[in-house]
Amino acid sequence: MDHVMRVVIDTVNFIRARGLNHRQFSAFLLENDIHHGLPYHTDVRWLSRGAVLKHFYKLRTEIAEFMQGKGKPVVQLDDPEWTRDLAFLVDITEHLNVLNVTMQGRNKLVTEYYDSVRAFQGKLVLWQTQLSKRNAAHFPCLKSQPVNHQSMDKYANLLSGLRHEFDNRFTVFTELEKDFSLFRSPFTVDASVVPEAMQMELIELQCCAPLKDTYASVAIEVFYQSLPPQYPMLTAFAGKILCMFGTTYLCEQAFSVMNINKSKVRNRLTHGHLNDVMKIATAQQLSPDMDKLVKVKRCLASTSKM
């Protein structure tokens, strides 16, 4: 869909990159009683692409009129086929953004990411089938456009390509599916399908009523941390799953913190200070030891008489 994105980026940059154009466009929108403008597009931020596309689609009539007045007409906006492609791109990017947001955040296990990806792959199958039957129920922008059978087949093929990309990208999830199933549901999985080294421990675990009650009442990571010593194989197996990094979110977040703090206007910030800032920013649970801090603090006794 580069033929759509390229036009959108060029148009948005023409409006936003020049202060005069931006002010004139904002005033033009206010004259039409529109109080939201165009966000700036940033290549390194995937979520910004969805926001730009959504606002561009909503303001396409005003953008066409403004660009016409500037002597830079966007002829693609008069092309019904291009507008349909824009609508489809807005919808699929919105779906991808929703997936992107679910893949962010702290204290998430790799199995949760796997569930999100698997759910999205199932949605892709549904959307492809529906679009091939000219049903755009889950594509509101595309649904508002006049469509034909040829266009729907094209969009269904694009979703097929996206499915293929997801299958290639997340092949490792498929290889770990059995391990994830055992990790999430140790009391319901069939002991005969797990590795032989863990079969005896798993059967004993499934027959332990207190542990079953614990599993139902606490988070899954807390459950595995509370396993008694007679389950060494299951404990080691759970530790392997718990240590997996599902996304690079924490690394990207730490890099953003470093960029914010280590700027050219903070030239007195030493590497030691930056190291301390990074430790505090990346610590998920950090509380000061007040007793220790008080002990090492020297109290200054006053020598003056009251």
PDB file of C-alpha atoms in Angstrom:
ATOM      1  CA  MET A   1       0.000   0.000   0.000  1.00  0.00           C
ATOM      2  CA  ASP A   2       2.960   2.302  -0.526  1.00  0.00           C
ATOM      3  CA  HIS A   3       1.113   4.174  -3.275  1.00  0.00           C
ATOM      4  CA  VAL A   4      -1.331   5.337  -0.588  1.00  0.00           C
ATOM      5  CA  MET A   5       1.077   5.974   2.266  1.00  0.00           C
ATOM      6  CA  ARG A   6       3.487   7.962   0.115  1.00  0.00           C
ATOM      7  CA  VAL A   7       0.777  10.445  -0.938  1.00  0.00           C
ATOM      8  CA  VAL A   8      -0.474  10.778   2.650  1.00  0.00           C
ATOM      9  CA  ILE A   9       3.016  11.442   4.046  1.00  0.00           C
ATOM     10  CA  ASP A  10       3.891  13.977   1.336  1.00  0.00           C
ATOM     11  CA  THR A  11       0.634  15.855   1.912  1.00  0.00           C
ATOM     12  CA  VAL A  12       0.901  15.841   5.695  1.00  0.00           C
ATOM     13  CA  ASN A  13       4.521  16.967   5.562  1.00  0.00           C
ATOM     14  CA  PHE A  14       3.594  19.828   3.241  1.00  0.00           C
ATOM     15  CA  ILE A  15       0.998  21.020   5.760  1.00  0.00           C
ATOM     16  CA  ARG A  16       2.842  20.326   9.016  1.00  0.00           C
ATOM     17  CA  ALA A  17       6.493  20.963   8.124  1.00  0.00           C
ATOM     18  CA  ARG A  18       5.869  24.608   7.258  1.00  0.00           C
ATOM     19  CA  GLY A  19       4.597  26.819  10.035  1.00  0.00           C
ATOM     20  CA  LEU A  20       2.577  29.095   7.751  1.00  0.00           C
ATOM     21  CA  ASN A  21       0.816  26.195   6.061  1.00  0.00           C
ATOM     22  CA  HIS A  22       0.036  24.605   9.404  1.00  0.00           C
ATOM     23  CA  ARG A  23      -1.446  27.785  10.844  1.00  0.00           C
ATOM     24  CA  GLN A  24      -3.488  28.441   7.715  1.00  0.00           C
ATOM     25  CA  PHE A  25      -4.780  24.860   7.663  1.00  0.00           C
ATOM     26  CA  SER A  26      -5.730  25.031  11.362  1.00  0.00           C
ATOM     27  CA  ALA A  27      -7.587  28.300  10.752  1.00  0.00           C
ATOM     28  CA  PHE A  28      -9.288  26.735   7.740  1.00  0.00           C
ATOM     29  CA  LEU A  29     -10.492  23.820   9.881  1.00  0.00           C
ATOM     30  CA  LEU A  30     -11.801  26.158  12.581  1.00  0.00           C
ATOM     31  CA  GLU A  31     -13.800  28.023   9.936  1.00  0.00           C
ATOM     32  CA  ASN A  32     -15.454  24.695   9.133  1.00  0.00           C
ATOM     33  CA  ASP A  33     -16.080  24.024  12.852  1.00  0.00           C
ATOM     34  CA  ILE A  34     -13.482  21.228  12.970  1.00  0.00           C
ATOM     35  CA  HIS A  35     -11.390  21.228  16.132  1.00  0.00           C
ATOM     36  CA  HIS A  36      -8.894  18.448  15.402  1.00  0.00           C
ATOM     37  CA  GLY A  37      -6.080  18.705  12.911  1.00  0.00           C
ATOM     38  CA  LEU A  38      -3.436  16.476  11.384  1.00  0.00           C
ATOM     39  CA  PRO A  39      -0.843  14.851  13.656  1.00  0.00           C
ATOM     40  CA  TYR A  40       2.751  14.772  12.482  1.00  0.00           C
ATOM     41  CA  HIS A  41       3.945  11.514  10.974  1.00  0.00           C
ATOM     42  CA  THR A  42       7.012   9.827  12.497  1.00  0.00           C
ATOM     43  CA  ASP A  43       8.537   6.811  10.755  1.00  0.00           C
ATOM     44  CA  VAL A  44      10.040   5.356  13.922  1.00  0.00           C
ATOM     45  CA  ARG A  45       6.677   5.313  15.699  1.00  0.00           C
ATOM     46  CA  TRP A  46       4.293   2.795  14.233  1.00  0.00           C
ATOM     47  CA  LEU A  47       1.288   4.095  16.178  1.00  0.00           C
ATOM     48  CA  SER A  48       1.690   7.540  14.610  1.00  0.00           C
ATOM     49  CA  ARG A  49       1.016   6.043  11.191  1.00  0.00           C
ATOM     50  CA  GLY A  50      -2.434   4.875  12.275  1.00  0.00           C
ATOM     51  CA  ALA A  51      -3.267   8.270  13.789  1.00  0.00           C
ATOM     52  CA  VAL A  52      -2.146  10.118  10.651  1.00  0.00           C
ATOM     53  CA  LEU A  53      -4.139   7.847   8.351  1.00  0.00           C
ATOM     54  CA  LYS A  54      -7.287   8.108  10.451  1.00  0.00           C
ATOM     55  CA  HIS A  55      -7.222  11.914  10.594  1.00  0.00           C
ATOM     56  CA  PHE A  56      -6.257  12.193   6.940  1.00  0.00           C
ATOM     57  CA  TYR A  57      -9.246  10.071   5.946  1.00  0.00           C
ATOM     58  CA  LYS A  58     -11.653  12.099   8.088  1.00  0.00           C
ATOM     59  CA  LEU A  59     -10.320  15.396   6.729  1.00  0.00           C
ATOM     60  CA  ARG A  60      -9.832  14.286   3.127  1.00  0.00           C
ATOM     61  CA  THR A  61     -12.426  16.765   1.788  1.00  0.00           C
ATOM     62  CA  GLU A  62     -10.892  19.714   3.665  1.00  0.00           C
ATOM     63  CA  ILE A  63      -7.367  18.613   2.717  1.00  0.00           C
ATOM     64  CA  ALA A  64      -8.294  18.434  -0.962  1.00  0.00           C
ATOM     65  CA  GLU A  65      -9.800  21.939  -0.843  1.00  0.00           C
ATOM     66  CA  PHE A  66      -6.836  23.389   1.074  1.00  0.00           C
ATOM     67  CA  MET A  67      -4.224  21.797  -1.199  1.00  0.00           C
ATOM     68  CA  GLN A  68      -6.155  23.012  -4.255  1.00  0.00           C
ATOM     69  CA  GLY A  69      -5.975  26.545  -2.905  1.00  0.00           C
ATOM     70  CA  LYS A  70      -2.225  26.151  -2.396  1.00  0.00           C
ATOM     71  CA  GLY A  71      -1.734  25.098  -5.996  1.00  0.00           C
ATOM     72  CA  LYS A  72      -0.744  21.586  -4.889  1.00  0.00           C
ATOM     73  CA  PRO A  73      -3.842  19.527  -5.727  1.00  0.00           C
ATOM     74  CA  VAL A  74      -3.925  15.940  -4.496  1.00  0.00           C
ATOM     75  CA  VAL A  75      -5.386  14.331  -7.592  1.00  0.00           C
ATOM     76  CA  GLN A  76      -5.507  10.919  -5.917  1.00  0.00           C
ATOM     77  CA  LEU A  77      -8.330  12.131  -3.660  1.00  0.00           C
ATOM     78  CA  ASP A  78     -10.540  12.359  -6.745  1.00  0.00           C
ATOM     79  CA  ASP A  79      -9.807   8.742  -7.653  1.00  0.00           C
ATOM     80  CA  PRO A  80     -12.446   6.365  -6.157  1.00  0.00           C
ATOM     81  CA  GLU A  81     -10.060   3.398  -6.323  1.00  0.00           C
ATOM     82  CA  TRP A  82      -7.333   5.240  -4.437  1.00  0.00           C
ATOM     83  CA  THR A  83      -9.836   6.441  -1.829  1.00  0.00           C
ATOM     84  CA  ARG A  84     -10.991   2.838  -1.308  1.00  0.00           C
ATOM     85  CA  ASP A  85      -7.379   1.781  -0.831  1.00  0.00           C
ATOM     86  CA  LEU A  86      -6.964   4.590   1.696  1.00  0.00           C
ATOM     87  CA  ALA A  87     -10.072   3.444   3.579  1.00  0.00           C
ATOM     88  CA  PHE A  88      -8.820  -0.143   3.672  1.00  0.00           C
ATOM     89  CA  LEU A  89      -5.396   0.981   4.902  1.00  0.00           C
ATOM     90  CA  VAL A  90      -7.001   3.089   7.652  1.00  0.00           C
ATOM     91  CA  ASP A  91      -9.010   0.096   8.881  1.00  0.00           C
ATOM     92  CA  ILE A  92      -6.250  -2.521   8.785  1.00  0.00           C
ATOM     93  CA  THR A  93      -3.771  -0.127  10.398  1.00  0.00           C
ATOM     94  CA  GLU A  94      -6.266   0.516  13.191  1.00  0.00           C
ATOM     95  CA  HIS A  95      -6.523  -3.238  13.794  1.00  0.00           C
ATOM     96  CA  LEU A  96      -2.732  -3.526  13.820  1.00  0.00           C
ATOM     97  CA  ASN A  97      -2.478  -0.627  16.270  1.00  0.00           C
ATOM     98  CA  VAL A  98      -4.866  -2.377  18.649  1.00  0.00           C
ATOM     99  CA  LEU A  99      -2.630  -5.460  18.498  1.00  0.00           C
ATOM    100  CA  ASN A 100       0.436  -3.276  18.982  1.00  0.00           C
ATOM    101  CA  VAL A 101      -0.971  -1.739  22.167  1.00  0.00           C
ATOM    102  CA  THR A 102      -1.821  -5.161  23.624  1.00  0.00           C
ATOM    103  CA  MET A 103       1.821  -6.176  23.066  1.00  0.00           C
ATOM    104  CA  GLN A 104       3.071  -3.353  25.273  1.00  0.00           C
ATOM    105  CA  GLY A 105       3.296  -2.988  29.034  1.00  0.00           C
ATOM    106  CA  ARG A 106       5.188  -4.445  31.932  1.00  0.00           C
ATOM    107  CA  ASN A 107       4.612  -7.625  33.927  1.00  0.00           C
ATOM    108  CA  LYS A 108       3.287  -9.558  30.930  1.00  0.00           C
ATOM    109  CA  LEU A 109       4.196 -13.157  30.192  1.00  0.00           C
ATOM    110  CA  VAL A 110       5.181 -14.480  26.794  1.00  0.00           C
ATOM    111  CA  THR A 111       2.062 -16.657  26.802  1.00  0.00           C
ATOM    112  CA  GLU A 112      -0.105 -13.520  26.898  1.00  0.00           C
ATOM    113  CA  TYR A 113       1.658 -12.187  23.805  1.00  0.00           C
ATOM    114  CA  TYR A 114       1.136 -15.548  22.129  1.00  0.00           C
ATOM    115  CA  ASP A 115      -2.593 -15.400  22.871  1.00  0.00           C
ATOM    116  CA  SER A 116      -2.816 -11.909  21.356  1.00  0.00           C
ATOM    117  CA  VAL A 117      -0.963 -12.928  18.194  1.00  0.00           C
ATOM    118  CA  ARG A 118      -2.981 -16.117  17.804  1.00  0.00           C
ATOM    119  CA  ALA A 119      -6.230 -14.163  18.213  1.00  0.00           C
ATOM    120  CA  PHE A 120      -5.139 -11.683  15.541  1.00  0.00           C
ATOM    121  CA  GLN A 121      -4.237 -14.498  13.167  1.00  0.00           C
ATOM    122  CA  GLY A 122      -7.724 -15.909  13.674  1.00  0.00           C
ATOM    123  CA  LYS A 123      -9.197 -12.489  12.912  1.00  0.00           C
ATOM    124  CA  LEU A 124      -7.193 -12.313   9.690  1.00  0.00           C
ATOM    125  CA  VAL A 125      -8.742 -15.599   8.565  1.00  0.00           C
ATOM    126  CA  LEU A 126     -12.226 -14.271   9.318  1.00  0.00           C
ATOM    127  CA  TRP A 127     -11.618 -10.927   7.587  1.00  0.00           C
ATOM    128  CA  GLN A 128     -10.185 -12.578   4.499  1.00  0.00           C
ATOM    129  CA  THR A 129     -13.205 -14.858   4.190  1.00  0.00           C
ATOM    130  CA  GLN A 130     -15.645 -11.998   4.698  1.00  0.00           C
ATOM    131  CA  LEU A 131     -13.941  -9.659   2.224  1.00  0.00           C
ATOM    132  CA  SER A 132     -13.892 -12.379  -0.412  1.00  0.00           C
ATOM    133  CA  LYS A 133     -17.688 -12.436   0.021  1.00  0.00           C
ATOM    134  CA  ARG A 134     -17.893  -8.603  -0.235  1.00  0.00           C
ATOM    135  CA  ASN A 135     -18.617  -8.274   3.483  1.00  0.00           C
ATOM    136  CA  ALA A 136     -16.679  -5.397   5.109  1.00  0.00           C
ATOM    137  CA  ALA A 137     -18.345  -5.683   8.510  1.00  0.00           C
ATOM    138  CA  HIS A 138     -15.105  -5.115  10.444  1.00  0.00           C
ATOM    139  CA  PHE A 139     -13.755  -2.423   8.111  1.00  0.00           C
ATOM    140  CA  PRO A 140     -15.972   0.616   8.799  1.00  0.00           C
ATOM    141  CA  CYS A 141     -14.114   3.069   6.536  1.00  0.00           C
ATOM    142  CA  LEU A 142     -14.059   0.621   3.646  1.00  0.00           C
ATOM    143  CA  LYS A 143     -17.711  -0.210   4.237  1.00  0.00           C
ATOM    144  CA  SER A 144     -18.637   3.448   3.743  1.00  0.00           C
ATOM    145  CA  GLN A 145     -17.069   3.425   0.269  1.00  0.00           C
ATOM    146  CA  PRO A 146     -18.656   2.036  -2.912  1.00  0.00           C
ATOM    147  CA  VAL A 147     -16.825  -1.215  -3.587  1.00  0.00           C
ATOM    148  CA  ASN A 148     -16.777  -3.809  -6.329  1.00  0.00           C
ATOM    149  CA  HIS A 149     -15.895  -7.478  -6.460  1.00  0.00           C
ATOM    150  CA  GLN A 150     -12.443  -6.840  -7.913  1.00  0.00           C
ATOM    151  CA  SER A 151     -11.491  -4.472  -5.088  1.00  0.00           C
ATOM    152  CA  MET A 152     -12.655  -6.900  -2.435  1.00  0.00           C
ATOM    153  CA  ASP A 153     -10.595  -9.697  -3.974  1.00  0.00           C
ATOM    154  CA  LYS A 154      -7.560  -7.406  -3.909  1.00  0.00           C
ATOM    155  CA  TYR A 155      -8.028  -6.637  -0.211  1.00  0.00           C
ATOM    156  CA  ALA A 156      -8.593 -10.314   0.588  1.00  0.00           C
ATOM    157  CA  ASN A 157      -5.296 -11.109  -1.147  1.00  0.00           C
ATOM    158  CA  LEU A 158      -3.553  -8.412   0.870  1.00  0.00           C
ATOM    159  CA  LEU A 159      -4.856 -10.005   4.069  1.00  0.00           C
ATOM    160  CA  SER A 160      -3.624 -13.368   2.817  1.00  0.00           C
ATOM    161  CA  GLY A 161      -0.160 -11.860   2.418  1.00  0.00           C
ATOM    162  CA  LEU A 162      -0.377 -10.389   5.912  1.00  0.00           C
ATOM    163  CA  ARG A 163      -1.302 -13.823   7.295  1.00  0.00           C
ATOM    164  CA  HIS A 164       1.751 -15.276   5.577  1.00  0.00           C
ATOM    165  CA  GLU A 165       3.954 -12.594   7.142  1.00  0.00           C
ATOM    166  CA  PHE A 166       2.553 -13.336  10.594  1.00  0.00           C
ATOM    167  CA  ASP A 167       3.095 -17.069  10.132  1.00  0.00           C
ATOM    168  CA  ASN A 168       6.736 -16.486   9.202  1.00  0.00           C
ATOM    169  CA  ARG A 169       7.320 -13.891  11.899  1.00  0.00           C
ATOM    170  CA  PHE A 170       5.894 -15.959  14.761  1.00  0.00           C
ATOM    171  CA  THR A 171       7.038 -19.442  13.744  1.00  0.00           C
ATOM    172  CA  VAL A 172       8.780 -19.827  17.093  1.00  0.00           C
ATOM    173  CA  PHE A 173       5.423 -19.438  18.855  1.00  0.00           C
ATOM    174  CA  THR A 174       4.088 -22.412  16.943  1.00  0.00           C
ATOM    175  CA  GLU A 175       7.099 -24.482  18.002  1.00  0.00           C
ATOM    176  CA  LEU A 176       6.472 -23.573  21.652  1.00  0.00           C
ATOM    177  CA  GLU A 177       2.707 -24.078  21.598  1.00  0.00           C
ATOM    178  CA  LYS A 178       2.808 -27.360  23.553  1.00  0.00           C
ATOM    179  CA  ASP A 179       5.059 -25.833  26.200  1.00  0.00           C
ATOM    180  CA  PHE A 180       2.734 -22.851  26.532  1.00  0.00           C
ATOM    181  CA  SER A 181      -0.263 -25.145  26.886  1.00  0.00           C
ATOM    182  CA  LEU A 182       1.425 -27.068  29.715  1.00  0.00           C
ATOM    183  CA  PHE A 183       2.501 -23.851  31.420  1.00  0.00           C
ATOM    184  CA  ARG A 184      -0.982 -22.280  31.304  1.00  0.00           C
ATOM    185  CA  SER A 185      -3.045 -25.364  32.157  1.00  0.00           C
ATOM    186  CA  PRO A 186      -0.976 -27.875  34.144  1.00  0.00           C
ATOM    187  CA  PHE A 187      -4.080 -29.414  35.737  1.00  0.00           C
ATOM    188  CA  THR A 188      -5.909 -30.175  32.497  1.00  0.00           C
ATOM    189  CA  VAL A 189      -3.134 -31.149  30.083  1.00  0.00           C
ATOM    190  CA  ASP A 190      -2.737 -34.852  29.269  1.00  0.00           C
ATOM    191  CA  ALA A 191       0.353 -36.212  31.022  1.00  0.00           C
ATOM    192  CA  SER A 192       1.096 -38.560  28.116  1.00  0.00           C
ATOM    193  CA  VAL A 193       1.854 -35.672  25.733  1.00  0.00           C
ATOM    194  CA  VAL A 194       4.430 -33.914  27.941  1.00  0.00           C
ATOM    195  CA  PRO A 195       8.134 -34.839  28.141  1.00  0.00           C
ATOM    196  CA  GLU A 196       8.700 -38.082  30.010  1.00  0.00           C
ATOM    197  CA  ALA A 197      10.902 -36.398  32.612  1.00  0.00           C
ATOM    198  CA  MET A 198       7.934 -34.359  33.856  1.00  0.00           C
ATOM    199  CA  GLN A 199       5.150 -36.940  33.573  1.00  0.00           C
ATOM    200  CA  MET A 200       5.357 -38.293  37.123  1.00  0.00           C
ATOM    201  CA  GLU A 201       5.563 -34.833  38.670  1.00  0.00           C
ATOM    202  CA  LEU A 202       2.653 -33.623  36.552  1.00  0.00           C
ATOM    203  CA  ILE A 203       0.402 -36.510  37.637  1.00  0.00           C
ATOM    204  CA  GLU A 204       1.236 -35.855  41.295  1.00  0.00           C
ATOM    205  CA  LEU A 205       0.529 -32.162  40.784  1.00  0.00           C
ATOM    206  CA  GLN A 206      -2.846 -32.820  39.157  1.00  0.00           C
ATOM    207  CA  CYS A 207      -3.873 -34.977  42.119  1.00  0.00           C
ATOM    208  CA  CYS A 208      -2.870 -32.405  44.749  1.00  0.00           C
ATOM    209  CA  ALA A 209      -6.034 -30.565  45.839  1.00  0.00           C
ATOM    210  CA  PRO A 210      -4.286 -27.775  47.867  1.00  0.00           C
ATOM    211  CA  LEU A 211      -2.085 -26.850  44.896  1.00  0.00           C
ATOM    212  CA  LYS A 212      -5.116 -26.916  42.626  1.00  0.00           C
ATOM    213  CA  ASP A 213      -6.852 -24.434  44.931  1.00  0.00           C
ATOM    214  CA  THR A 214      -3.730 -22.256  44.936  1.00  0.00           C
ATOM    215  CA  TYR A 215      -3.615 -22.332  41.139  1.00  0.00           C
ATOM    216  CA  ALA A 216      -7.209 -21.083  40.986  1.00  0.00           C
ATOM    217  CA  SER A 217      -6.670 -18.228  43.450  1.00  0.00           C
ATOM    218  CA  VAL A 218      -3.322 -16.635  42.521  1.00  0.00           C
ATOM    219  CA  ALA A 219      -1.523 -15.426  39.425  1.00  0.00           C
ATOM    220  CA  ILE A 220       0.161 -18.171  37.436  1.00  0.00           C
ATOM    221  CA  GLU A 221       3.685 -16.880  38.103  1.00  0.00           C
ATOM    222  CA  VAL A 222       2.965 -16.808  41.857  1.00  0.00           C
ATOM    223  CA  PHE A 223       1.658 -20.366  41.658  1.00  0.00           C
ATOM    224  CA  TYR A 224       4.871 -21.694  40.113  1.00  0.00           C
ATOM    225  CA  GLN A 225       6.985 -19.754  42.609  1.00  0.00           C
ATOM    226  CA  SER A 226       5.104 -21.450  45.442  1.00  0.00           C
ATOM    227  CA  LEU A 227       5.640 -25.033  44.216  1.00  0.00           C
ATOM    228  CA  PRO A 228       7.244 -27.221  46.911  1.00  0.00           C
ATOM    229  CA  PRO A 229      10.694 -28.820  46.357  1.00  0.00           C
ATOM    230  CA  GLN A 230       9.257 -32.169  45.218  1.00  0.00           C
ATOM    231  CA  TYR A 231       8.497 -30.647  41.806  1.00  0.00           C
ATOM    232  CA  PRO A 232      11.975 -29.681  40.532  1.00  0.00           C
ATOM    233  CA  MET A 233      11.314 -30.481  36.849  1.00  0.00           C
ATOM    234  CA  LEU A 234       8.088 -28.475  36.703  1.00  0.00           C
ATOM    235  CA  THR A 235       9.708 -25.589  38.567  1.00  0.00           C
ATOM    236  CA  ALA A 236      12.624 -25.499  36.118  1.00  0.00           C
ATOM    237  CA  PHE A 237      10.243 -25.737  33.173  1.00  0.00           C
ATOM    238  CA  ALA A 238       8.128 -22.839  34.483  1.00  0.00           C
ATOM    239  CA  GLY A 239      11.258 -20.788  35.098  1.00  0.00           C
ATOM    240  CA  LYS A 240      12.247 -21.188  31.451  1.00  0.00           C
ATOM    241  CA  ILE A 241       8.865 -19.860  30.284  1.00  0.00           C
ATOM    242  CA  LEU A 242       8.808 -17.035  32.828  1.00  0.00           C
ATOM    243  CA  CYS A 243      12.245 -15.829  31.719  1.00  0.00           C
ATOM    244  CA  MET A 244      11.254 -15.490  28.062  1.00  0.00           C
ATOM    245  CA  PHE A 245      10.989 -11.969  26.656  1.00  0.00           C
ATOM    246  CA  GLY A 246       7.912 -11.755  24.467  1.00  0.00           C
ATOM    247  CA  THR A 247       8.675  -8.304  23.035  1.00  0.00           C
ATOM    248  CA  THR A 248      11.372  -5.637  23.052  1.00  0.00           C
ATOM    249  CA  TYR A 249       9.051  -3.218  24.869  1.00  0.00           C
ATOM    250  CA  LEU A 250      11.207  -2.945  28.009  1.00  0.00           C
ATOM    251  CA  CYS A 251      14.363  -2.364  25.949  1.00  0.00           C
ATOM    252  CA  GLU A 252      12.663   0.332  23.872  1.00  0.00           C
ATOM    253  CA  GLN A 253      11.241   1.967  26.994  1.00  0.00           C
ATOM    254  CA  ALA A 254      14.673   2.043  28.633  1.00  0.00           C
ATOM    255  CA  PHE A 255      16.202   3.520  25.472  1.00  0.00           C
ATOM    256  CA  SER A 256      13.540   6.246  25.455  1.00  0.00           C
ATOM    257  CA  VAL A 257      14.291   7.079  29.095  1.00  0.00           C
ATOM    258  CA  MET A 258      17.986   7.374  28.272  1.00  0.00           C
ATOM    259  CA  ASN A 259      17.301   9.663  25.296  1.00  0.00           C
ATOM    260  CA  ILE A 260      15.085  11.918  27.406  1.00  0.00           C
ATOM    261  CA  ASN A 261      17.649  12.261  30.197  1.00  0.00           C
ATOM    262  CA  LYS A 262      20.884  12.321  28.213  1.00  0.00           C
ATOM    263  CA  SER A 263      20.361  15.451  26.168  1.00  0.00           C
ATOM    264  CA  LYS A 264      22.724  18.220  25.049  1.00  0.00           C
ATOM    265  CA  VAL A 265      21.224  20.660  27.577  1.00  0.00           C
ATOM    266  CA  ARG A 266      22.181  18.397  30.495  1.00  0.00           C
ATOM    267  CA  ASN A 267      25.933  18.362  30.021  1.00  0.00           C
ATOM    268  CA  ARG A 268      26.611  17.956  33.756  1.00  0.00           C
ATOM    269  CA  LEU A 269      24.912  14.562  33.796  1.00  0.00           C
ATOM    270  CA  THR A 270      27.704  12.029  34.319  1.00  0.00           C
ATOM    271  CA  HIS A 271      27.647   8.347  33.402  1.00  0.00           C
ATOM    272  CA  GLY A 272      27.183   7.539  37.070  1.00  0.00           C
ATOM    273  CA  HIS A 273      24.107   9.768  37.279  1.00  0.00           C
ATOM    274  CA  LEU A 274      22.706   8.257  34.084  1.00  0.00           C
ATOM    275  CA  ASN A 275      23.297   4.778  35.455  1.00  0.00           C
ATOM    276  CA  ASP A 276      21.314   5.652  38.597  1.00  0.00           C
ATOM    277  CA  VAL A 277      18.497   7.164  36.529  1.00  0.00           C
ATOM    278  CA  MET A 278      18.308   4.030  34.366  1.00  0.00           C
ATOM    279  CA  LYS A 279      18.191   1.758  37.408  1.00  0.00           C
ATOM    280  CA  ILE A 280      15.267   3.677  38.897  1.00  0.00           C
ATOM    281  CA  ALA A 281      13.420   3.961  35.575  1.00  0.00           C
ATOM    282  CA  THR A 282      13.713   0.283  34.665  1.00  0.00           C
ATOM    283  CA  ALA A 283      13.044  -1.149  38.132  1.00  0.00           C
ATOM    284  CA  GLN A 284       9.543  -2.589  38.139  1.00  0.00           C
ATOM    285  CA  GLN A 285       9.200  -2.641  41.922  1.00  0.00           C
ATOM    286  CA  LEU A 286      11.491  -0.382  43.877  1.00  0.00           C
ATOM    287  CA  SER A 287      11.029   0.879  47.434  1.00  0.00           C
ATOM    288  CA  PRO A 288      13.664   2.595  49.599  1.00  0.00           C
ATOM    289  CA  ASP A 289      15.091   0.888  52.689  1.00  0.00           C
ATOM    290  CA  MET A 290      14.348   3.742  55.070  1.00  0.00           C
ATOM    291  CA  ASP A 291      15.976   2.072  58.104  1.00  0.00           C
ATOM    292  CA  LYS A 292      19.274   1.654  56.270  1.00  0.00           C
ATOM    293  CA  LEU A 293      19.167   5.193  54.900  1.00  0.00           C
ATOM    294  CA  VAL A 294      18.552   6.630  58.374  1.00  0.00           C
ATOM    295  CA  LYS A 295      21.430   4.632  59.892  1.00  0.00           C
ATOM    296  CA  VAL A 296      24.004   5.857  57.396  1.00  0.00           C
ATOM    297  CA  LYS A 297      22.805   9.452  57.641  1.00  0.00           C
ATOM    298  CA  ARG A 298      24.926  11.506  59.988  1.00  0.00           C
ATOM    299  CA  CYS A 299      22.923  13.679  62.324  1.00  0.00           C
ATOM    300  CA  LEU A 300      24.338  17.144  63.040  1.00  0.00           C
ATOM    301  CA  ALA A 301      23.881  18.007  66.690  1.00  0.00           C
ATOM    302  CA  SER A 302      23.469  21.673  67.416  1.00  0.00           C
ATOM    303  CA  THR A 303      25.973  23.175  69.867  1.00  0.00           C
ATOM    304  CA  SER A 304      24.051  26.369  70.454  1.00  0.00           C
ATOM    305  CA  LYS A 305      22.226  26.830  73.739  1.00  0.00           C
ATOM    306  CA  MET A 306      18.477  27.113  73.725  1.00  0.00           C
TER     307      MET A 306
END
